[in-house]
Amino acid sequence: MARKAVATKAKTQTNSPEFTKEQELEAYREMLLIRRFEEKAGQMYGMGLIGGFCHLYIGQEAVVTGVTMASKKGVDAQITGYRDHGHMLVMGLDPKGVMAELTGRSGGLSRGKGGSMHMFSNEHRFYGGNGIVGAQASLGTGLAFAAKYKGDGSVSIAYFGDGAANQGQVYESFNMAKLWNLPVVYIIENNKYAMGTSIERASATTDFSQRGASFNIQGEQVDGMDVRLVHDAAERAIEHARSGKGPYILEMLTYRYRGHSMSDPAKYRSKDEVTKYRQERDPIEQVKARIIEAKHGTEESLKAIEAEIRALVTEAADFATNDPEPNAAELWTDITISA
């Protein structure tokens, strides 16, 4: 893959690297799956089929897609917060299992006991879905410690948001990670509003890429709405960590179209702002336009992909609606008791 420009420290990369035809189509398919899955999840939540909390990833699809494309699937560990459905899908987990977990059914990836916020797959090296704000930074650092201890060559990729970036445990993790040069990449998904307060009102400094500066951790800002830029930066950051140089911070400048969760009407921002992002910066529409312009595909071929994705999501929704609820005996499994 040719790269036209390299981001510098504390700068946002603006010249986009090129994707091959295969990469463009892979990114389009993965992001479209996340988008259509999340739209269906929102619909099912409104129908009362999904209980508890439900945080959608609509608008932020380029971040996890680009990062995962740059990682080694099945080798590198990933961990995130409660906005986790898209992460699991792009890592290759069955959409039926993800959706069934949302509806609390026995066929869910956590056997219906975790719900939207607490999914897990040791097989795919996905470690949640964590409900405690900022917990994934500490746990992700622990995964990196384990990787270095075992010498398995893996990297831990820990995603957290601009709100979680103000948590004290994040900086304790930074200190430990740099002190021992742990193979971890911290992905700060800056969607500008955390739970509902703009970063300008909640954060004394809004350049989150420099939050590790006092620990001598290199960081950079990335346009998180362009999957090519995400992939390009993630490749460098992951290689930095894998080669023994220690932790790296990537601040992904992204945007969520929905509220913080399904219960959030998002009245703290204007409709015009959301519309502007949808019309001018949508990560999926950018890829679609490039595919057609480069003749990597046609409107008809992309419609065929769309139909395939919708069929997968419909199948997942049907499974998650009709699959039985967990047996009551499941209440006694997966429990650790300490004396």
Tab-separated table of C-alpha atoms in Angstrom:
chain	number	residue	atom	x	y	z
A	1	MET	CA	0.000	0.000	0.000
A	2	ALA	CA	1.415	3.367	-0.996
A	3	ARG	CA	1.433	6.091	1.605
A	4	LYS	CA	1.420	9.716	0.522
A	5	ALA	CA	2.066	11.297	3.884
A	6	VAL	CA	2.930	10.383	7.432
A	7	ALA	CA	1.325	12.056	10.415
A	8	THR	CA	3.667	13.841	12.775
A	9	LYS	CA	3.404	14.023	16.506
A	10	ALA	CA	0.395	16.000	17.716
A	11	LYS	CA	-0.746	16.679	14.144
A	12	THR	CA	-3.769	15.413	12.264
A	13	GLN	CA	-2.921	13.545	9.065
A	14	THR	CA	-4.762	15.013	6.103
A	15	ASN	CA	-3.221	13.418	2.974
A	16	SER	CA	-4.875	10.050	2.602
A	17	PRO	CA	-2.889	6.894	1.789
A	18	GLU	CA	-4.198	4.687	-0.983
A	19	PHE	CA	-6.148	1.458	-0.500
A	20	THR	CA	-6.079	-1.452	-2.904
A	21	LYS	CA	-9.312	-2.667	-4.451
A	22	GLU	CA	-9.413	-5.556	-1.974
A	23	GLN	CA	-8.902	-3.234	0.989
A	24	GLU	CA	-11.597	-0.810	-0.152
A	25	LEU	CA	-14.129	-3.619	-0.589
A	26	GLU	CA	-13.188	-5.216	2.741
A	27	ALA	CA	-13.559	-1.891	4.561
A	28	TYR	CA	-16.890	-1.209	2.857
A	29	ARG	CA	-18.287	-4.619	3.749
A	30	GLU	CA	-17.121	-4.510	7.380
A	31	MET	CA	-18.357	-0.974	8.041
A	32	LEU	CA	-21.671	-1.632	6.312
A	33	LEU	CA	-22.194	-4.732	8.468
A	34	ILE	CA	-21.642	-2.676	11.606
A	35	ARG	CA	-23.979	0.090	10.393
A	36	ARG	CA	-26.855	-2.196	9.409
A	37	PHE	CA	-26.435	-4.332	12.535
A	38	GLU	CA	-26.556	-1.274	14.789
A	39	GLU	CA	-29.574	0.134	12.996
A	40	LYS	CA	-31.387	-3.166	13.545
A	41	ALA	CA	-30.295	-3.242	17.192
A	42	GLY	CA	-31.729	0.231	17.675
A	43	GLN	CA	-35.005	-0.899	16.096
A	44	MET	CA	-35.173	-3.988	18.307
A	45	TYR	CA	-34.455	-1.907	21.395
A	46	GLY	CA	-37.383	0.329	20.500
A	47	MET	CA	-39.571	-2.779	20.212
A	48	GLY	CA	-38.611	-3.847	23.725
A	49	LEU	CA	-36.633	-6.896	22.565
A	50	ILE	CA	-33.373	-5.554	24.019
A	51	GLY	CA	-33.318	-4.535	27.656
A	52	GLY	CA	-30.889	-2.582	29.784
A	53	PHE	CA	-28.378	-0.277	28.162
A	54	CYS	CA	-27.572	-0.213	24.450
A	55	HIS	CA	-24.798	2.003	23.034
A	56	LEU	CA	-24.632	2.169	19.245
A	57	TYR	CA	-21.502	2.679	17.132
A	58	ILE	CA	-23.169	4.398	14.173
A	59	GLY	CA	-20.780	6.947	12.659
A	60	GLN	CA	-17.625	5.547	14.254
A	61	GLU	CA	-17.298	2.443	12.064
A	62	ALA	CA	-14.025	3.486	10.407
A	63	VAL	CA	-12.109	3.380	13.685
A	64	VAL	CA	-12.434	-0.277	14.649
A	65	THR	CA	-12.469	-1.367	10.997
A	66	GLY	CA	-9.200	0.360	10.108
A	67	VAL	CA	-7.469	-0.695	13.316
A	68	THR	CA	-8.535	-4.333	12.995
A	69	MET	CA	-7.448	-4.468	9.356
A	70	ALA	CA	-3.998	-3.355	10.516
A	71	SER	CA	-3.813	-5.904	13.351
A	72	LYS	CA	-3.186	-9.648	13.396
A	73	LYS	CA	-6.567	-11.315	13.875
A	74	GLY	CA	-6.508	-14.114	16.398
A	75	VAL	CA	-3.153	-12.901	17.722
A	76	ASP	CA	-3.588	-9.329	18.909
A	77	ALA	CA	-5.947	-8.739	21.822
A	78	GLN	CA	-8.659	-6.091	21.701
A	79	ILE	CA	-10.652	-4.606	24.545
A	80	THR	CA	-13.151	-1.756	24.692
A	81	GLY	CA	-15.944	-0.209	26.729
A	82	TYR	CA	-19.669	-0.703	26.447
A	83	ARG	CA	-19.974	0.527	22.806
A	84	ASP	CA	-18.754	-2.885	21.681
A	85	HIS	CA	-21.018	-4.519	19.083
A	86	GLY	CA	-19.030	-3.250	16.103
A	87	HIS	CA	-15.744	-4.402	17.584
A	88	MET	CA	-16.983	-7.957	17.842
A	89	LEU	CA	-18.407	-8.022	14.333
A	90	VAL	CA	-15.248	-6.758	12.647
A	91	MET	CA	-13.178	-9.267	14.623
A	92	GLY	CA	-15.140	-12.039	12.949
A	93	LEU	CA	-17.685	-13.071	15.551
A	94	ASP	CA	-21.034	-14.448	14.389
A	95	PRO	CA	-23.664	-11.679	14.091
A	96	LYS	CA	-26.287	-14.155	15.386
A	97	GLY	CA	-24.329	-14.636	18.591
A	98	VAL	CA	-23.816	-10.903	19.033
A	99	MET	CA	-27.486	-10.083	18.501
A	100	ALA	CA	-28.647	-12.977	20.689
A	101	GLU	CA	-26.497	-11.592	23.489
A	102	LEU	CA	-28.272	-8.258	23.137
A	103	THR	CA	-31.640	-9.972	23.541
A	104	GLY	CA	-30.407	-12.118	26.434
A	105	ARG	CA	-30.759	-15.497	24.727
A	106	SER	CA	-28.839	-18.715	25.368
A	107	GLY	CA	-27.178	-18.551	21.946
A	108	GLY	CA	-25.550	-15.249	22.820
A	109	LEU	CA	-21.786	-14.980	22.999
A	110	SER	CA	-21.944	-14.716	26.786
A	111	ARG	CA	-24.879	-17.144	26.926
A	112	GLY	CA	-27.296	-14.264	27.351
A	113	LYS	CA	-25.880	-13.124	30.683
A	114	GLY	CA	-23.826	-10.134	29.581
A	115	GLY	CA	-26.146	-8.204	27.333
A	116	SER	CA	-25.058	-5.289	25.197
A	117	MET	CA	-22.299	-4.070	27.512
A	118	HIS	CA	-20.484	-7.254	28.500
A	119	MET	CA	-19.507	-9.485	25.612
A	120	PHE	CA	-16.378	-11.608	25.458
A	121	SER	CA	-14.583	-14.098	23.228
A	122	ASN	CA	-11.334	-15.670	24.340
A	123	GLU	CA	-11.162	-17.569	21.046
A	124	HIS	CA	-11.093	-14.319	19.055
A	125	ARG	CA	-9.017	-12.519	21.715
A	126	PHE	CA	-11.755	-9.993	22.449
A	127	TYR	CA	-11.900	-9.141	26.145
A	128	GLY	CA	-15.035	-7.015	26.400
A	129	GLY	CA	-17.312	-4.979	26.576
A	130	ASN	CA	-16.548	-3.339	29.978
A	131	GLY	CA	-19.145	-1.327	31.841
A	132	ILE	CA	-16.811	0.535	34.197
A	133	VAL	CA	-15.647	3.753	32.538
A	134	GLY	CA	-11.927	3.500	31.781
A	135	ALA	CA	-11.591	-0.091	33.017
A	136	GLN	CA	-10.469	-1.250	29.590
A	137	ALA	CA	-7.352	0.950	29.785
A	138	SER	CA	-6.194	-0.870	32.905
A	139	LEU	CA	-7.239	-4.317	31.687
A	140	GLY	CA	-5.741	-3.671	28.268
A	141	THR	CA	-2.463	-2.767	29.965
A	142	GLY	CA	-2.688	-6.057	31.838
A	143	LEU	CA	-3.145	-7.913	28.562
A	144	ALA	CA	-0.003	-6.208	27.271
A	145	PHE	CA	1.875	-7.212	30.423
A	146	ALA	CA	0.824	-10.823	29.835
A	147	ALA	CA	1.942	-10.607	26.199
A	148	LYS	CA	5.392	-9.364	27.191
A	149	TYR	CA	5.683	-11.898	30.022
A	150	LYS	CA	4.840	-14.784	27.685
A	151	GLY	CA	6.797	-13.347	24.754
A	152	ASP	CA	4.060	-14.305	22.313
A	153	GLY	CA	4.570	-11.306	20.016
A	154	SER	CA	1.012	-10.027	20.414
A	155	VAL	CA	-0.142	-6.461	20.926
A	156	SER	CA	-2.963	-5.271	23.168
A	157	ILE	CA	-5.298	-2.726	21.578
A	158	ALA	CA	-7.342	-0.814	24.150
A	159	TYR	CA	-10.144	1.488	23.007
A	160	PHE	CA	-11.675	4.149	25.226
A	161	GLY	CA	-13.452	7.452	24.717
A	162	ASP	CA	-12.716	11.095	25.376
A	163	GLY	CA	-14.722	10.906	28.605
A	164	ALA	CA	-12.787	7.922	29.923
A	165	ALA	CA	-9.533	9.697	29.017
A	166	ASN	CA	-9.990	11.835	32.141
A	167	GLN	CA	-10.038	8.810	34.465
A	168	GLY	CA	-7.175	8.478	36.936
A	169	GLN	CA	-6.652	4.789	36.226
A	170	VAL	CA	-5.816	5.679	32.614
A	171	TYR	CA	-2.713	7.569	33.743
A	172	GLU	CA	-1.666	4.859	36.152
A	173	SER	CA	-1.865	2.517	33.169
A	174	PHE	CA	0.180	4.883	30.999
A	175	ASN	CA	2.889	5.024	33.645
A	176	MET	CA	3.084	1.244	33.995
A	177	ALA	CA	2.984	0.679	30.239
A	178	LYS	CA	5.869	3.041	29.571
A	179	LEU	CA	7.878	1.977	32.616
A	180	TRP	CA	7.922	-1.612	31.333
A	181	ASN	CA	7.610	-0.782	27.600
A	182	LEU	CA	4.498	-2.916	27.242
A	183	PRO	CA	3.122	-3.726	23.761
A	184	VAL	CA	-0.112	-1.742	23.968
A	185	VAL	CA	-1.812	0.723	21.645
A	186	TYR	CA	-4.320	3.034	23.310
A	187	ILE	CA	-7.080	4.111	20.900
A	188	ILE	CA	-8.913	7.192	22.174
A	189	GLU	CA	-12.191	7.387	20.251
A	190	ASN	CA	-12.884	11.093	20.557
A	191	ASN	CA	-16.514	11.493	19.502
A	192	LYS	CA	-16.578	14.992	21.036
A	193	TYR	CA	-19.315	14.502	23.630
A	194	ALA	CA	-18.483	11.574	25.971
A	195	MET	CA	-21.763	10.873	27.775
A	196	GLY	CA	-23.268	14.192	26.722
A	197	THR	CA	-20.872	17.006	27.612
A	198	SER	CA	-18.650	18.533	24.949
A	199	ILE	CA	-14.903	18.090	25.367
A	200	GLU	CA	-14.484	21.861	25.573
A	201	ARG	CA	-16.597	21.924	28.739
A	202	ALA	CA	-15.241	18.732	30.303
A	203	SER	CA	-11.520	18.605	29.476
A	204	ALA	CA	-8.831	21.138	30.363
A	205	THR	CA	-6.824	19.998	27.334
A	206	THR	CA	-8.571	18.703	24.236
A	207	ASP	CA	-5.592	17.266	22.335
A	208	PHE	CA	-5.930	13.748	23.687
A	209	SER	CA	-3.048	12.478	21.582
A	210	GLN	CA	-0.714	14.240	24.012
A	211	ARG	CA	-2.201	12.778	27.186
A	212	GLY	CA	0.808	10.454	27.459
A	213	ALA	CA	3.417	13.191	26.972
A	214	SER	CA	4.400	13.329	30.645
A	215	PHE	CA	5.160	9.587	30.437
A	216	ASN	CA	7.101	9.991	27.184
A	217	ILE	CA	4.455	8.074	25.237
A	218	GLN	CA	4.250	9.078	21.589
A	219	GLY	CA	0.832	9.979	20.232
A	220	GLU	CA	-0.905	11.407	17.198
A	221	GLN	CA	-4.290	12.608	16.066
A	222	VAL	CA	-6.001	10.783	13.219
A	223	ASP	CA	-9.060	11.554	11.116
A	224	GLY	CA	-11.201	8.733	12.446
A	225	MET	CA	-13.824	9.194	9.730
A	226	ASP	CA	-11.412	8.035	6.987
A	227	VAL	CA	-10.701	4.306	7.236
A	228	ARG	CA	-7.516	4.663	5.171
A	229	LEU	CA	-5.993	7.120	7.633
A	230	VAL	CA	-7.052	4.952	10.563
A	231	HIS	CA	-5.447	1.883	8.991
A	232	ASP	CA	-2.265	3.779	8.123
A	233	ALA	CA	-1.797	5.162	11.638
A	234	ALA	CA	-2.741	1.850	13.263
A	235	GLU	CA	-0.117	-0.008	11.218
A	236	ARG	CA	2.609	2.290	12.520
A	237	ALA	CA	1.366	2.250	16.097
A	238	ILE	CA	0.992	-1.539	16.245
A	239	GLU	CA	4.425	-2.072	14.733
A	240	HIS	CA	5.874	0.393	17.262
A	241	ALA	CA	4.390	-1.651	20.113
A	242	ARG	CA	5.196	-5.049	18.600
A	243	SER	CA	8.848	-4.130	17.988
A	244	GLY	CA	9.457	-3.520	21.697
A	245	LYS	CA	9.273	0.277	21.703
A	246	GLY	CA	6.405	0.345	24.172
A	247	PRO	CA	2.974	1.990	24.231
A	248	TYR	CA	1.517	4.340	21.631
A	249	ILE	CA	-1.546	6.597	21.676
A	250	LEU	CA	-3.840	7.214	18.707
A	251	GLU	CA	-6.563	9.814	19.125
A	252	MET	CA	-9.271	9.047	16.574
A	253	LEU	CA	-11.300	12.156	15.763
A	254	THR	CA	-14.687	10.602	15.098
A	255	TYR	CA	-18.390	11.271	15.584
A	256	ARG	CA	-21.402	9.267	16.695
A	257	TYR	CA	-24.714	10.010	15.019
A	258	ARG	CA	-26.913	8.729	17.844
A	259	GLY	CA	-26.984	9.683	21.511
A	260	HIS	CA	-24.624	8.226	24.078
A	261	SER	CA	-27.059	5.354	24.524
A	262	MET	CA	-30.535	4.536	23.278
A	263	SER	CA	-32.001	6.444	26.237
A	264	ASP	CA	-30.139	9.656	25.312
A	265	PRO	CA	-32.059	12.145	23.098
A	266	ALA	CA	-28.770	14.031	22.441
A	267	LYS	CA	-30.268	17.499	22.884
A	268	TYR	CA	-26.828	18.912	23.719
A	269	ARG	CA	-25.959	19.260	20.026
A	270	SER	CA	-27.747	20.650	16.995
A	271	LYS	CA	-29.428	18.633	14.273
A	272	ASP	CA	-27.470	20.667	11.737
A	273	GLU	CA	-24.191	19.441	13.233
A	274	VAL	CA	-25.225	15.794	12.944
A	275	THR	CA	-26.540	16.321	9.415
A	276	LYS	CA	-23.289	17.963	8.363
A	277	TYR	CA	-21.255	14.958	9.511
A	278	ARG	CA	-23.653	12.520	7.834
A	279	GLN	CA	-23.619	14.362	4.522
A	280	GLU	CA	-19.979	15.401	4.340
A	281	ARG	CA	-17.943	13.012	6.487
A	282	ASP	CA	-19.740	9.670	6.578
A	283	PRO	CA	-17.056	6.927	6.593
A	284	ILE	CA	-19.086	4.435	4.546
A	285	GLU	CA	-20.170	6.908	1.886
A	286	GLN	CA	-16.531	7.978	1.448
A	287	VAL	CA	-15.504	4.403	0.677
A	288	LYS	CA	-18.495	3.844	-1.597
A	289	ALA	CA	-17.651	6.935	-3.636
A	290	ARG	CA	-14.020	5.873	-4.009
A	291	ILE	CA	-14.976	2.348	-5.099
A	292	ILE	CA	-17.220	3.666	-7.854
A	293	GLU	CA	-14.785	6.391	-8.931
A	294	ALA	CA	-11.884	3.905	-9.174
A	295	LYS	CA	-14.140	1.372	-10.930
A	296	HIS	CA	-13.486	-1.185	-8.193
A	297	GLY	CA	-17.208	-1.813	-8.252
A	298	THR	CA	-20.494	-0.518	-9.626
A	299	GLU	CA	-23.731	0.670	-8.089
A	300	GLU	CA	-25.150	-2.771	-8.900
A	301	SER	CA	-22.299	-4.715	-7.283
A	302	LEU	CA	-22.470	-2.555	-4.160
A	303	LYS	CA	-26.223	-3.092	-3.995
A	304	ALA	CA	-25.517	-6.830	-4.036
A	305	ILE	CA	-23.193	-6.407	-1.026
A	306	GLU	CA	-25.884	-4.342	0.680
A	307	ALA	CA	-28.451	-7.097	0.091
A	308	GLU	CA	-26.063	-9.718	1.457
A	309	ILE	CA	-25.402	-7.661	4.601
A	310	ARG	CA	-29.103	-7.013	5.179
A	311	ALA	CA	-29.784	-10.740	4.880
A	312	LEU	CA	-27.108	-11.488	7.500
A	313	VAL	CA	-28.583	-8.913	9.866
A	314	THR	CA	-32.132	-10.158	9.326
A	315	GLU	CA	-30.976	-13.709	10.046
A	316	ALA	CA	-29.270	-12.501	13.226
A	317	ALA	CA	-32.385	-10.635	14.354
A	318	ASP	CA	-34.630	-13.652	13.706
A	319	PHE	CA	-32.273	-15.932	15.622
A	320	ALA	CA	-32.038	-13.484	18.520
A	321	THR	CA	-35.816	-13.212	18.689
A	322	ASN	CA	-36.605	-16.935	18.591
A	323	ASP	CA	-33.655	-18.460	20.447
A	324	PRO	CA	-34.655	-19.619	23.964
A	325	GLU	CA	-33.697	-17.727	27.085
A	326	PRO	CA	-30.929	-19.218	29.245
A	327	ASN	CA	-31.781	-22.015	31.626
A	328	ALA	CA	-32.051	-20.885	35.244
A	329	ALA	CA	-29.052	-23.103	36.019
A	330	GLU	CA	-26.876	-20.588	34.163
A	331	LEU	CA	-27.210	-18.328	37.186
A	332	TRP	CA	-24.679	-20.578	38.910
A	333	THR	CA	-22.074	-20.735	36.159
A	334	ASP	CA	-19.145	-18.422	35.402
A	335	ILE	CA	-18.975	-17.313	39.019
A	336	THR	CA	-15.735	-16.906	40.951
A	337	ILE	CA	-15.987	-17.200	44.710
A	338	SER	CA	-13.089	-16.123	46.893
A	339	ALA	CA	-12.820	-17.106	50.525
